[in-house]
Coordinates of N, CA and C in Angstrom, one line a residue:
Q1 N -14.1 13.0 -3.6 CA -13.7 11.7 -3.2 C -15.0 10.9 -2.9
V2 N -14.9 9.6 -3.2 CA -16.0 8.7 -2.9 C -15.6 7.6 -1.9
Q3 N -16.4 7.3 -1.0 CA -16.1 6.3 0.0 C -17.1 5.2 0.0
L4 N -16.7 4.0 0.2 CA -17.6 2.8 0.3 C -17.4 2.2 1.7
V5 N -18.5 2.1 2.4 CA -18.4 1.5 3.8 C -19.3 0.2 3.8
E6 N -18.6 -0.9 4.1 CA -19.3 -2.2 4.1 C -19.7 -2.6 5.5
S7 N -20.7 -3.4 5.6 CA -21.0 -4.0 6.9 C -21.6 -5.4 6.6
G8 N -21.6 -6.2 7.7 CA -22.1 -7.5 7.6 C -20.9 -8.5 7.5
G9 N -21.2 -9.7 7.1 CA -20.1 -10.7 7.1 C -20.0 -11.4 8.4
G10 N -19.0 -12.3 8.5 CA -18.8 -13.0 9.7 C -18.6 -14.5 9.5
L11 N -18.9 -15.2 10.6 CA -18.8 -16.7 10.6 C -20.1 -17.3 10.6
V12 N -20.3 -18.3 9.7 CA -21.6 -19.0 9.7 C -21.3 -20.5 9.3
Q13 N -22.2 -21.3 9.7 CA -22.1 -22.7 9.3 C -22.6 -23.0 7.9
A14 N -22.1 -24.0 7.3 CA -22.6 -24.4 6.0 C -24.1 -24.5 6.0
G15 N -24.8 -24.0 4.9 CA -26.2 -24.0 4.9 C -26.9 -22.8 5.5
G16 N -26.1 -22.0 6.2 CA -26.7 -20.8 6.8 C -26.8 -19.6 5.8
S17 N -27.1 -18.5 6.4 CA -27.3 -17.2 5.6 C -26.6 -16.1 6.3
L18 N -26.2 -15.1 5.4 CA -25.6 -13.9 5.9 C -26.0 -12.8 4.9
G19 N -26.0 -11.5 5.4 CA -26.2 -10.4 4.6 C -25.1 -9.4 4.7
L20 N -24.8 -8.8 3.5 CA -23.8 -7.7 3.4 C -24.5 -6.5 2.9
S21 N -24.0 -5.3 3.4 CA -24.5 -4.1 2.8 C -23.3 -3.2 2.6
C22 N -23.5 -2.2 1.6 CA -22.4 -1.3 1.3 C -23.0 0.0 0.9
T23 N -22.6 1.1 1.5 CA -23.1 2.4 1.2 C -22.0 3.3 0.7
A24 N -22.3 4.0 -0.4 CA -21.4 4.9 -1.0 C -21.7 6.3 -0.6
S25 N -20.7 7.1 -0.4 CA -20.9 8.5 0.0 C -19.8 9.4 -0.6
G26 N -20.0 10.7 -0.5 CA -19.0 11.6 -1.0 C -19.5 12.3 -2.3
S27 N -18.5 12.6 -3.1 CA -18.8 13.5 -4.3 C -19.4 12.6 -5.4
I28 N -20.6 12.2 -5.2 CA -21.3 11.3 -6.2 C -22.4 12.1 -7.0
F29 N -22.3 12.0 -8.3 CA -23.3 12.6 -9.1 C -24.3 11.4 -9.5
S30 N -23.8 10.3 -9.9 CA -24.6 9.2 -10.2 C -23.7 7.9 -10.1
I31 N -24.4 6.8 -9.8 CA -23.8 5.5 -9.7 C -24.4 4.6 -10.8
N32 N -23.6 4.1 -11.7 CA -24.1 3.3 -12.8 C -24.2 1.8 -12.4
R33 N -23.2 1.4 -11.5 CA -23.2 0.0 -11.2 C -22.6 -0.2 -9.9
M34 N -23.2 -1.1 -9.1 CA -22.6 -1.5 -7.8 C -22.6 -3.0 -7.7
G35 N -21.6 -3.5 -7.1 CA -21.5 -5.0 -7.1 C -20.6 -5.5 -5.9
W36 N -20.6 -6.7 -5.8 CA -19.8 -7.4 -4.9 C -18.8 -8.4 -5.6
Y37 N -17.6 -8.3 -5.1 CA -16.5 -9.3 -5.6 C -16.0 -10.0 -4.4
R38 N -15.3 -11.1 -4.6 CA -14.7 -11.8 -3.5 C -13.3 -12.3 -3.9
Q39 N -12.5 -12.5 -2.9 CA -11.2 -13.1 -3.1 C -10.8 -14.0 -2.0
A40 N -10.7 -15.3 -2.4 CA -10.2 -16.3 -1.5 C -8.7 -16.4 -1.5
P41 N -8.1 -16.9 -0.4 CA -6.7 -17.0 -0.3 C -6.1 -17.8 -1.5
G42 N -5.1 -17.2 -2.2 CA -4.5 -17.8 -3.3 C -5.2 -17.8 -4.6
K43 N -6.4 -17.0 -4.6 CA -7.2 -17.0 -5.8 C -7.3 -15.5 -6.2
Q44 N -7.7 -15.3 -7.5 CA -8.0 -14.0 -8.0 C -9.3 -13.5 -7.5
R45 N -9.4 -12.2 -7.5 CA -10.7 -11.6 -7.1 C -11.7 -11.9 -8.3
E46 N -12.9 -12.2 -7.9 CA -13.9 -12.6 -8.9 C -15.2 -11.9 -8.6
L47 N -16.0 -11.6 -9.6 CA -17.3 -11.1 -9.5 C -18.3 -12.1 -8.8
V48 N -19.0 -11.6 -7.8 CA -20.1 -12.4 -7.2 C -21.4 -12.0 -7.8
A49 N -21.7 -10.7 -7.7 CA -23.0 -10.2 -8.2 C -22.9 -8.7 -8.4
A50 N -23.6 -8.2 -9.4 CA -23.7 -6.7 -9.6 C -25.0 -6.3 -10.1
V51 N -25.3 -5.0 -9.9 CA -26.6 -4.5 -10.3 C -26.4 -3.1 -10.9
T52 N -27.0 -2.8 -12.0 CA -26.9 -1.5 -12.6 C -27.9 -0.5 -12.2
S53 N -27.8 0.7 -12.7 CA -28.8 1.7 -12.3 C -30.2 1.4 -12.8
G54 N -30.2 0.5 -13.9 CA -31.5 0.1 -14.4 C -32.0 -1.2 -13.8
T55 N -31.4 -1.6 -12.7 CA -31.7 -2.8 -11.9 C -31.4 -4.1 -12.6
S56 N -30.7 -4.0 -13.7 CA -30.2 -5.3 -14.3 C -29.2 -5.9 -13.4
T57 N -29.3 -7.2 -13.3 CA -28.4 -7.9 -12.4 C -27.5 -8.9 -13.1
D58 N -26.4 -9.2 -12.5 CA -25.4 -10.2 -13.0 C -24.9 -11.0 -11.9
Y59 N -24.9 -12.3 -12.0 CA -24.4 -13.2 -11.0 C -23.4 -14.2 -11.5
A60 N -22.4 -14.5 -10.6 CA -21.5 -15.6 -10.9 C -22.4 -16.9 -11.0
D61 N -22.0 -17.8 -11.8 CA -22.7 -19.1 -11.9 C -22.7 -19.8 -10.6
S62 N -21.7 -19.7 -9.8 CA -21.5 -20.4 -8.6 C -22.5 -20.0 -7.5
V63 N -23.1 -18.8 -7.7 CA -24.0 -18.3 -6.6 C -25.4 -18.1 -7.1
K64 N -25.7 -18.4 -8.3 CA -27.0 -18.2 -8.8 C -28.0 -19.1 -8.1
G65 N -29.1 -18.5 -7.7 CA -30.1 -19.3 -6.9 C -29.9 -19.3 -5.4
R66 N -28.7 -18.8 -5.0 CA -28.4 -18.8 -3.6 C -28.2 -17.4 -3.1
F67 N -27.6 -16.5 -3.9 CA -27.4 -15.1 -3.5 C -28.3 -14.2 -4.2
T68 N -28.7 -13.1 -3.5 CA -29.6 -12.1 -4.2 C -29.0 -10.7 -3.9
I69 N -28.8 -9.9 -5.0 CA -28.3 -8.6 -4.9 C -29.5 -7.6 -5.1
A70 N -29.4 -6.6 -4.3 CA -30.5 -5.5 -4.4 C -29.8 -4.2 -4.2
R71 N -30.5 -3.2 -4.7 CA -29.9 -1.8 -4.6 C -31.0 -0.8 -4.2
D72 N -30.6 0.1 -3.3 CA -31.5 1.2 -2.9 C -30.8 2.4 -3.5
S73 N -31.2 2.9 -4.6 CA -30.5 4.0 -5.3 C -30.6 5.3 -4.5
A74 N -31.7 5.5 -3.8 CA -31.9 6.7 -3.0 C -30.8 6.8 -1.9
K75 N -30.4 5.6 -1.4 CA -29.4 5.6 -0.3 C -28.0 5.2 -0.8
N76 N -27.9 5.1 -2.1 CA -26.5 4.7 -2.7 C -26.0 3.4 -2.0
T77 N -26.9 2.5 -1.7 CA -26.6 1.3 -1.0 C -26.9 0.0 -1.8
V78 N -26.0 -0.9 -1.6 CA -26.2 -2.2 -2.3 C -26.2 -3.3 -1.2
Y79 N -27.0 -4.3 -1.4 CA -27.2 -5.4 -0.4 C -26.9 -6.7 -1.1
L80 N -26.3 -7.6 -0.4 CA -26.1 -9.0 -0.9 C -26.6 -9.9 0.2
Q81 N -27.7 -10.6 -0.1 CA -28.2 -11.6 0.8 C -27.7 -13.0 0.3
M82 N -27.0 -13.7 1.2 CA -26.4 -14.9 0.8 C -27.1 -16.0 1.7
S83 N -27.5 -17.1 1.0 CA -28.2 -18.2 1.6 C -27.6 -19.5 1.1
S84 N -27.9 -20.6 1.8 CA -27.3 -21.9 1.5 C -25.8 -21.8 1.3
L85 N -25.2 -21.1 2.2 CA -23.7 -20.9 2.1 C -22.9 -22.2 2.2
K86 N -21.8 -22.2 1.4 CA -20.9 -23.4 1.3 C -19.6 -22.9 1.8
P87 N -18.8 -23.9 2.2 CA -17.4 -23.6 2.6 C -16.6 -22.9 1.5
E88 N -16.9 -23.2 0.3 CA -16.2 -22.5 -0.8 C -16.6 -21.1 -1.1
D89 N -17.6 -20.6 -0.3 CA -18.0 -19.2 -0.4 C -17.1 -18.4 0.5
T90 N -16.2 -19.0 1.3 CA -15.3 -18.3 2.2 C -14.4 -17.5 1.4
A91 N -14.3 -16.2 1.8 CA -13.5 -15.2 1.1 C -13.7 -13.8 1.7
V92 N -12.8 -12.9 1.3 CA -13.0 -11.5 1.6 C -13.9 -10.9 0.5
Y93 N -15.0 -10.3 0.9 CA -16.0 -9.8 0.0 C -15.8 -8.3 -0.1
Y94 N -15.7 -7.8 -1.3 CA -15.4 -6.4 -1.6 C -16.6 -5.7 -2.3
C95 N -17.0 -4.6 -1.9 CA -18.0 -3.8 -2.6 C -17.3 -3.0 -3.7
N96 N -18.0 -2.8 -4.8 CA -17.4 -2.0 -5.9 C -18.5 -1.1 -6.4
A97 N -18.1 0.2 -6.7 CA -19.1 1.1 -7.3 C -18.4 1.9 -8.5
K98 N -19.2 2.0 -9.5 CA -18.7 2.8 -10.7 C -19.8 3.8 -11.0
G99 N -19.3 5.0 -11.3 CA -20.3 6.1 -11.6 C -19.6 7.4 -12.0
L100 N -20.3 8.5 -11.8 CA -19.8 9.8 -12.1 C -19.7 10.6 -10.9
S101 N -18.6 11.3 -10.7 CA -18.5 12.2 -9.5 C -19.2 13.5 -9.8
T102 N -19.3 14.4 -8.8 CA -20.0 15.6 -8.9 C -19.3 16.5 -9.9
G103 N -18.0 16.3 -10.2 CA -17.2 17.0 -11.2 C -17.4 16.3 -12.6
L104 N -18.3 15.3 -12.6 CA -18.6 14.6 -13.8 C -17.5 13.8 -14.4
G105 N -16.5 13.5 -13.6 CA -15.5 12.6 -14.0 C -15.9 11.2 -13.5
P106 N -15.5 10.2 -14.3 CA -15.8 8.8 -13.9 C -15.1 8.4 -12.7
F107 N -15.7 7.5 -11.9 CA -15.0 6.9 -10.8 C -15.3 5.4 -10.7
E108 N -14.4 4.8 -10.0 CA -14.5 3.4 -9.6 C -13.8 3.2 -8.3
H109 N -14.6 2.8 -7.3 CA -14.0 2.7 -5.9 C -14.3 1.3 -5.3
W110 N -13.5 0.9 -4.4 CA -13.6 -0.4 -3.7 C -13.8 -0.1 -2.2
G111 N -14.6 -1.0 -1.6 CA -14.7 -1.0 -0.1 C -13.4 -1.6 0.5
Q112 N -13.4 -1.6 1.8 CA -12.2 -2.1 2.5 C -12.2 -3.7 2.6
G113 N -13.3 -4.3 2.3 CA -13.4 -5.7 2.3 C -14.0 -6.2 3.7
T114 N -14.8 -7.3 3.6 CA -15.3 -7.9 4.8 C -15.2 -9.4 4.7
Q115 N -14.8 -10.0 5.8 CA -14.5 -11.5 5.7 C -15.8 -12.2 5.9
V116 N -16.0 -13.2 5.1 CA -17.1 -14.2 5.2 C -16.5 -15.6 5.3
T117 N -16.7 -16.2 6.4 CA -16.2 -17.6 6.6 C -17.3 -18.6 6.9
V118 N -17.3 -19.6 6.1 CA -18.4 -20.6 6.1 C -17.7 -21.9 6.6
S119 N -18.1 -22.4 7.8 CA -17.5 -23.6 8.3 C -18.3 -24.8 7.9
S120 N -17.6 -25.9 7.8 CA -18.3 -27.2 7.3 C -18.8 -28.0 8.5

């Protein structure tokens, strides 16, 4: 089993900054990709940012230049630094990890979600 534990989030005023972190643990052989998704009320879950094992990154157009994703592979941890936050960034943010378990079977797991609220 693989578990993802998220931390960070909360309430911030527009223009402010917040950081999220997510650590994966359990029966992990390797992690190929870690990322953050978000889901606002009444909307579909969408990719915010992701980073591969080769440190290649992918960002949603709406967050480019404002959010930065980083990964510490030794700690199986991914970070999301969010700045210049806007009210439309308000959502539940979910961590996602894809990789291989110690049994060499593929896995994809989600964190429990953390609320980010940006007030105007």
